[in-house]
Coordinates of C-alpha atoms and ligand atoms in Angstrom, one line a residue:
M4 CA 6.8 20.4 -3.8
A5 CA 4.2 19.5 -6.3
D6 CA 0.6 20.8 -5.8
I7 CA -1.6 18.2 -4.1
L8 CA -4.8 19.7 -5.7
V9 CA -5.2 20.3 -9.4
T10 CA -8.4 21.7 -11.0
S11 CA -9.9 19.5 -13.7
E12 CA -11.7 20.6 -16.9
S13 CA -15.1 20.2 -15.1
G14 CA -13.9 22.4 -12.2
A15 CA -13.5 19.6 -9.7
L16 CA -10.3 19.4 -7.7
I17 CA -8.3 16.3 -8.4
I18 CA -6.5 15.1 -5.3
D19 CA -3.0 13.9 -6.1
G20 CA -2.1 11.1 -3.7
K21 CA 1.4 10.8 -5.1
A22 CA 2.3 14.4 -4.2
A23 CA 0.6 14.1 -0.8
S24 CA 2.4 10.8 -0.1
A25 CA 5.8 12.4 -1.0
A26 CA 5.1 15.2 1.4
V27 CA 4.3 12.8 4.2
L28 CA 7.5 10.7 3.4
D29 CA 9.5 13.9 3.6
E30 CA 8.2 14.7 7.1
V31 CA 8.7 11.1 8.2
A32 CA 12.3 11.2 7.0
K33 CA 12.9 14.4 8.9
G34 CA 11.3 12.9 12.1
A35 CA 13.4 9.8 11.7
A36 CA 16.6 11.8 11.4
E37 CA 15.8 13.6 14.7
L38 CA 15.1 10.3 16.4
I39 CA 18.3 8.8 15.0
A40 CA 20.2 11.8 16.3
A41 CA 18.7 11.0 19.7
G42 CA 20.0 7.4 19.5
I43 CA 17.0 5.5 18.2
R44 CA 16.7 4.3 14.6
P45 CA 13.1 3.4 13.7
G46 CA 13.0 -0.3 12.7
L47 CA 10.4 -2.0 10.5
A48 CA 10.1 -5.8 10.0
V49 CA 7.9 -7.0 7.1
V50 CA 7.0 -10.7 6.9
L51 CA 6.0 -12.4 3.7
V52 CA 4.8 -16.0 3.6
G53 CA 4.7 -17.5 0.1
E54 CA 5.2 -16.1 -3.3
D55 CA 2.0 -14.2 -4.2
P56 CA 3.3 -11.8 -6.9
A57 CA 1.2 -8.8 -5.8
S58 CA 2.3 -9.3 -2.2
Q59 CA 5.9 -9.5 -3.4
V60 CA 5.5 -6.1 -5.1
Y61 CA 3.9 -4.5 -2.0
V62 CA 6.6 -5.9 0.3
K63 CA 9.4 -4.6 -1.9
S64 CA 7.9 -1.1 -2.0
K65 CA 7.5 -1.1 1.8
G66 CA 11.1 -2.1 2.2
K67 CA 12.2 0.6 -0.2
A68 CA 10.2 3.3 1.4
A69 CA 11.6 2.3 4.9
E70 CA 15.1 2.7 3.6
T71 CA 14.3 6.1 2.0
C72 CA 13.1 7.2 5.4
G73 CA 16.4 6.1 7.0
F74 CA 14.8 3.3 8.9
H75 CA 16.3 0.0 9.9
S76 CA 14.4 -2.3 7.5
V77 CA 14.3 -6.1 7.6
Q78 CA 12.3 -8.5 5.5
H79 CA 11.5 -12.1 6.4
T80 CA 10.4 -14.3 3.5
L81 CA 9.1 -17.7 4.5
P82 CA 8.1 -20.6 2.2
V83 CA 4.4 -21.1 1.5
E84 CA 4.3 -24.3 3.6
T85 CA 5.6 -22.6 6.7
P86 CA 3.7 -24.1 9.8
Q87 CA 1.6 -21.6 11.6
A88 CA 3.6 -22.2 14.8
D89 CA 6.8 -21.1 13.1
L90 CA 5.2 -17.9 11.9
I91 CA 3.9 -17.2 15.4
A92 CA 7.4 -17.9 16.8
L93 CA 8.9 -15.4 14.4
V94 CA 6.3 -12.7 15.4
Q95 CA 7.1 -13.3 19.0
K96 CA 10.8 -13.0 18.4
L97 CA 10.2 -9.6 16.6
N98 CA 7.9 -8.5 19.5
S99 CA 10.9 -8.8 21.9
D100 CA 13.5 -7.4 19.5
P101 CA 14.3 -3.8 20.7
A102 CA 15.6 -2.8 17.2
I103 CA 12.2 -3.4 15.7
H104 CA 9.4 -0.9 16.4
G105 CA 7.0 -1.9 13.6
I106 CA 5.9 -5.4 12.5
L107 CA 3.8 -6.0 9.4
V108 CA 2.7 -9.5 8.3
Q109 CA 1.6 -9.2 4.7
L110 CA -1.9 -10.5 3.9
P111 CA -3.3 -12.7 2.5
L112 CA -1.6 -15.6 4.4
P113 CA -1.7 -19.2 3.0
K114 CA -5.0 -21.0 3.8
H115 CA -3.6 -23.3 6.5
I116 CA -2.7 -20.2 8.7
D117 CA -5.2 -18.5 10.9
S118 CA -4.6 -14.8 9.9
Q119 CA -6.5 -13.4 12.9
L120 CA -4.4 -15.4 15.3
V121 CA -1.2 -14.2 13.7
L122 CA -2.4 -10.5 13.7
E123 CA -3.3 -10.8 17.4
T124 CA 0.1 -12.2 18.2
I125 CA 1.7 -8.9 17.1
A126 CA 2.4 -6.6 20.1
P127 CA -0.2 -3.8 19.8
A128 CA 2.6 -1.2 20.3
K129 CA 4.4 -2.6 17.2
D130 CA 1.2 -3.2 15.1
V131 CA 1.9 -0.6 12.4
D132 CA -1.0 -2.0 10.3
G133 CA -3.4 -1.1 13.1
F134 CA -5.2 -4.4 12.7
H135 CA -4.9 -5.7 16.4
P136 CA -8.2 -5.6 18.3
V137 CA -6.4 -3.4 20.9
N138 CA -5.7 -0.7 18.2
A139 CA -9.2 -1.1 16.7
G140 CA -10.6 -0.6 20.2
L141 CA -8.5 2.5 20.9
L142 CA -9.6 4.0 17.6
A143 CA -13.3 3.2 18.5
I144 CA -13.0 5.0 21.8
G145 CA -11.4 8.0 20.0
D146 CA -7.9 7.6 21.6
R147 CA -5.7 8.3 18.6
K148 CA -2.9 9.3 20.9
R149 CA -2.4 5.6 21.9
A150 CA -3.8 3.9 18.8
L151 CA -2.0 2.9 15.7
V152 CA -4.5 3.6 12.9
P153 CA -4.8 1.4 9.8
C154 CA -2.8 3.0 7.0
T155 CA -5.3 3.2 4.1
P156 CA -8.1 5.0 6.1
A157 CA -5.5 7.3 7.8
G158 CA -4.1 8.2 4.4
S159 CA -7.6 8.7 3.0
L160 CA -8.4 11.1 5.9
I161 CA -5.4 13.2 5.0
L162 CA -6.5 13.5 1.4
L163 CA -10.0 14.4 2.5
Q164 CA -8.7 17.0 4.9
K165 CA -6.6 18.6 2.1
A166 CA -9.6 18.9 -0.1
M167 CA -12.0 20.2 2.6
D168 CA -9.4 22.8 3.7
A169 CA -9.1 24.0 0.0
L170 CA -12.9 24.2 -0.3
G171 CA -13.1 26.1 3.0
R172 CA -15.4 23.5 4.6
P173 CA -15.1 21.7 7.9
I174 CA -15.7 17.9 8.0
A175 CA -17.7 18.4 11.2
G176 CA -21.4 18.2 10.5
C177 CA -21.0 16.7 7.0
D178 CA -23.0 13.7 6.0
A179 CA -20.4 11.1 5.2
V180 CA -21.2 7.8 3.6
V181 CA -18.6 5.0 3.7
V182 CA -19.4 2.2 1.2
G183 CA -17.8 -1.0 2.5
R184 CA -17.5 -2.4 6.0
S185 CA -14.1 -4.2 6.1
N186 CA -12.0 -4.2 9.2
I187 CA -9.1 -2.9 7.2
V188 CA -10.8 0.1 5.6
G189 CA -14.6 0.7 6.0
K190 CA -14.9 0.3 9.8
P191 CA -11.8 2.3 10.8
M192 CA -12.6 5.0 8.1
A193 CA -16.0 5.4 9.7
Q194 CA -14.4 5.8 13.1
L195 CA -12.0 8.4 11.9
L196 CA -14.9 10.4 10.3
L197 CA -16.9 10.1 13.4
A198 CA -14.0 11.4 15.5
E199 CA -14.0 14.4 13.1
S200 CA -17.7 14.9 14.0
A201 CA -19.1 13.9 10.6
T202 CA -22.5 12.2 10.6
V203 CA -21.5 8.7 9.4
T204 CA -23.4 6.1 7.5
I205 CA -21.7 2.7 6.7
A206 CA -23.3 1.2 3.6
H207 CA -22.5 -2.3 2.3
S208 CA -23.6 -5.1 -0.1
R209 CA -27.0 -5.5 1.8
T210 CA -27.8 -1.8 1.9
K211 CA -31.2 -1.0 0.4
D212 CA -31.2 1.6 -2.4
L213 CA -27.5 2.4 -2.2
A214 CA -27.9 5.1 -4.9
S215 CA -30.2 7.2 -2.7
V216 CA -27.9 6.7 0.3
V217 CA -24.9 7.9 -1.6
K218 CA -26.9 10.8 -3.2
R219 CA -27.3 12.5 0.2
A220 CA -23.6 12.4 1.1
D221 CA -21.4 15.4 1.3
I222 CA -18.4 13.0 1.6
V223 CA -18.3 9.6 -0.1
V224 CA -15.6 7.1 0.7
A225 CA -15.8 4.1 -1.6
A226 CA -14.1 0.8 -0.4
V227 CA -16.1 -2.1 -1.8
G228 CA -13.7 -3.6 -4.2
I229 CA -16.2 -3.6 -7.1
P230 CA -15.0 -1.8 -10.3
E231 CA -16.9 1.5 -10.9
M232 CA -19.8 0.4 -8.8
I233 CA -20.6 3.9 -7.6
K234 CA -22.1 5.7 -10.6
G235 CA -21.4 9.3 -11.5
D236 CA -25.0 10.5 -11.1
W237 CA -25.1 9.2 -7.5
I238 CA -22.7 11.9 -6.5
K239 CA -24.3 15.0 -5.0
K240 CA -23.3 18.3 -6.6
G241 CA -20.2 19.6 -4.7
A242 CA -19.5 16.3 -2.8
V243 CA -16.0 15.2 -2.0
V244 CA -15.2 11.7 -3.2
I245 CA -12.4 9.4 -1.9
D246 CA -12.0 6.3 -3.9
V247 CA -10.1 3.5 -2.1
G248 CA -10.8 0.9 -4.8
I249 CA -8.0 -0.5 -7.0
N250 CA -9.4 -2.9 -9.5
R251 CA -7.7 -4.4 -12.6
V252 CA -10.1 -4.7 -15.5
A253 CA -9.8 -5.6 -19.2
G254 CA -8.5 -2.7 -21.4
E255 CA -8.6 -2.2 -25.1
G256 CA -6.2 -3.9 -27.5
L257 CA -3.0 -5.8 -26.9
N258 CA 0.3 -4.8 -25.1
A259 CA 3.8 -5.1 -26.6
K260 CA 3.9 -8.8 -25.6
G261 CA 0.7 -9.4 -27.5
E262 CA -1.3 -9.9 -24.3
P263 CA -4.7 -8.3 -23.7
K264 CA -4.2 -4.9 -22.1
T265 CA -5.5 -4.2 -18.6
R266 CA -6.1 -1.0 -16.7
L267 CA -6.8 0.1 -13.1
V268 CA -10.1 1.6 -12.1
G269 CA -11.6 2.5 -8.8
D270 CA -14.9 1.7 -7.1
V271 CA -16.3 5.0 -8.5
D272 CA -17.1 5.8 -12.1
F273 CA -14.5 8.6 -12.2
A274 CA -15.5 10.1 -15.6
G275 CA -19.1 10.4 -14.4
A276 CA -18.4 11.5 -10.8
V277 CA -15.9 14.2 -11.7
K278 CA -18.8 16.1 -13.4
H279 CA -20.6 16.4 -10.0
A280 CA -17.9 16.3 -7.3
A281 CA -16.1 19.4 -5.9
A282 CA -13.0 17.2 -5.3
I283 CA -12.2 13.6 -6.1
T284 CA -9.3 11.1 -5.9
P285 CA -8.1 9.5 -9.2
V286 CA -7.3 5.8 -9.6
P287 CA -4.4 5.1 -9.8
G288 CA -2.5 7.9 -8.0
G289 CA -5.1 8.8 -5.3
V290 CA -5.4 6.8 -2.1
G291 CA -3.0 4.0 -3.3
P292 CA 0.3 5.9 -2.7
M293 CA -1.0 7.0 0.8
T294 CA -1.0 3.5 2.3
I295 CA 2.8 3.0 2.3
C296 CA 3.6 6.5 3.5
M297 CA 1.2 6.1 6.4
L298 CA 2.9 2.8 7.2
M299 CA 6.2 4.7 7.5
S300 CA 4.4 7.3 9.6
N301 CA 3.1 4.6 12.0
T302 CA 6.5 3.1 12.3
L303 CA 8.0 6.5 13.3
T304 CA 5.1 6.9 15.8
A305 CA 5.8 3.5 17.3
A306 CA 9.5 4.2 17.6
R307 CA 8.8 7.6 19.2
R308 CA 6.5 6.0 21.7
A309 CA 9.1 3.3 22.5
K310 CA 11.5 6.0 23.3
G311 CA 8.9 7.5 25.7
Ligands
GUN403 N1 -2.3 -6.8 1.9 C1 -2.9 -5.8 1.2 N2 -2.9 -4.6 1.9 C2 -2.3 -4.9 3.1 C3 -2.1 -4.0 4.2 O1 -2.4 -2.8 4.2 N3 -1.4 -4.6 5.2 C4 -1.1 -6.0 5.2 N4 -0.4 -6.5 6.2 N5 -1.3 -6.8 4.2 C5 -2.0 -6.2 3.1

């Protein structure tokens, strides 16, 4: 298996999310094979409404990963004008389908649909995104045994733990700053860090003097969705940086089709931060690949729980 941590020129450890994700997928495939031998095939249903190109790419990769893990994998693709009631009816049908252990409704949904209502229709035990208020609540009370945890923060925690283990440091007692307060990443990430006994600060767009808040952090998790907003010189010497951002920005020159080139950057100025950090995730190839493997892991967990 490829090394998950590689030392950069500056001496910082670069955390390889692709290698970490491959290792998780390997474990999930083994777990699925055991469950299949016991008579249960984990089943994942992914629902896509409309034709958003980015969503189509995500949904396709989710289906592919499910098949690689040996899961029963189904995709429901509905037209953009699908009435909300029809989508709810489909979710209810999947809730009562014993062959399906995990349900994911790809976001964003078309504007005429109340996303929160749809997410709250998914049975909490099948909510492999971990977005249902029951799962958010279970995470908030520290009950990871019963919760399904949102995939991106769960994957980010794995990368953080790998780095901290390699550095010989516990997460407990660290000052952790999460920049971003979304329900999908920021808030659940803060809960996970708190459960690991870090001292957690959630910073956001209204935080006063963000630079000085980030400068005191031993652990920085950036999930704001603003390209390279966290500057390199905000990073304390020896901090561990987990960059959840994936932002497409203008690159230099033209591609083979004569169109302006683009490139992906994180929420952290990587070139600057790598000079100060003890460990850091790159973009792309850091947190990104972890989301899908944690979705597979949640589906396996849901199937195991269904078996009892
Ligand atoms: N759209 C972008 N990311 C996600 C995700 O993690 N889950 C769902 N359901 N939709 C998304």
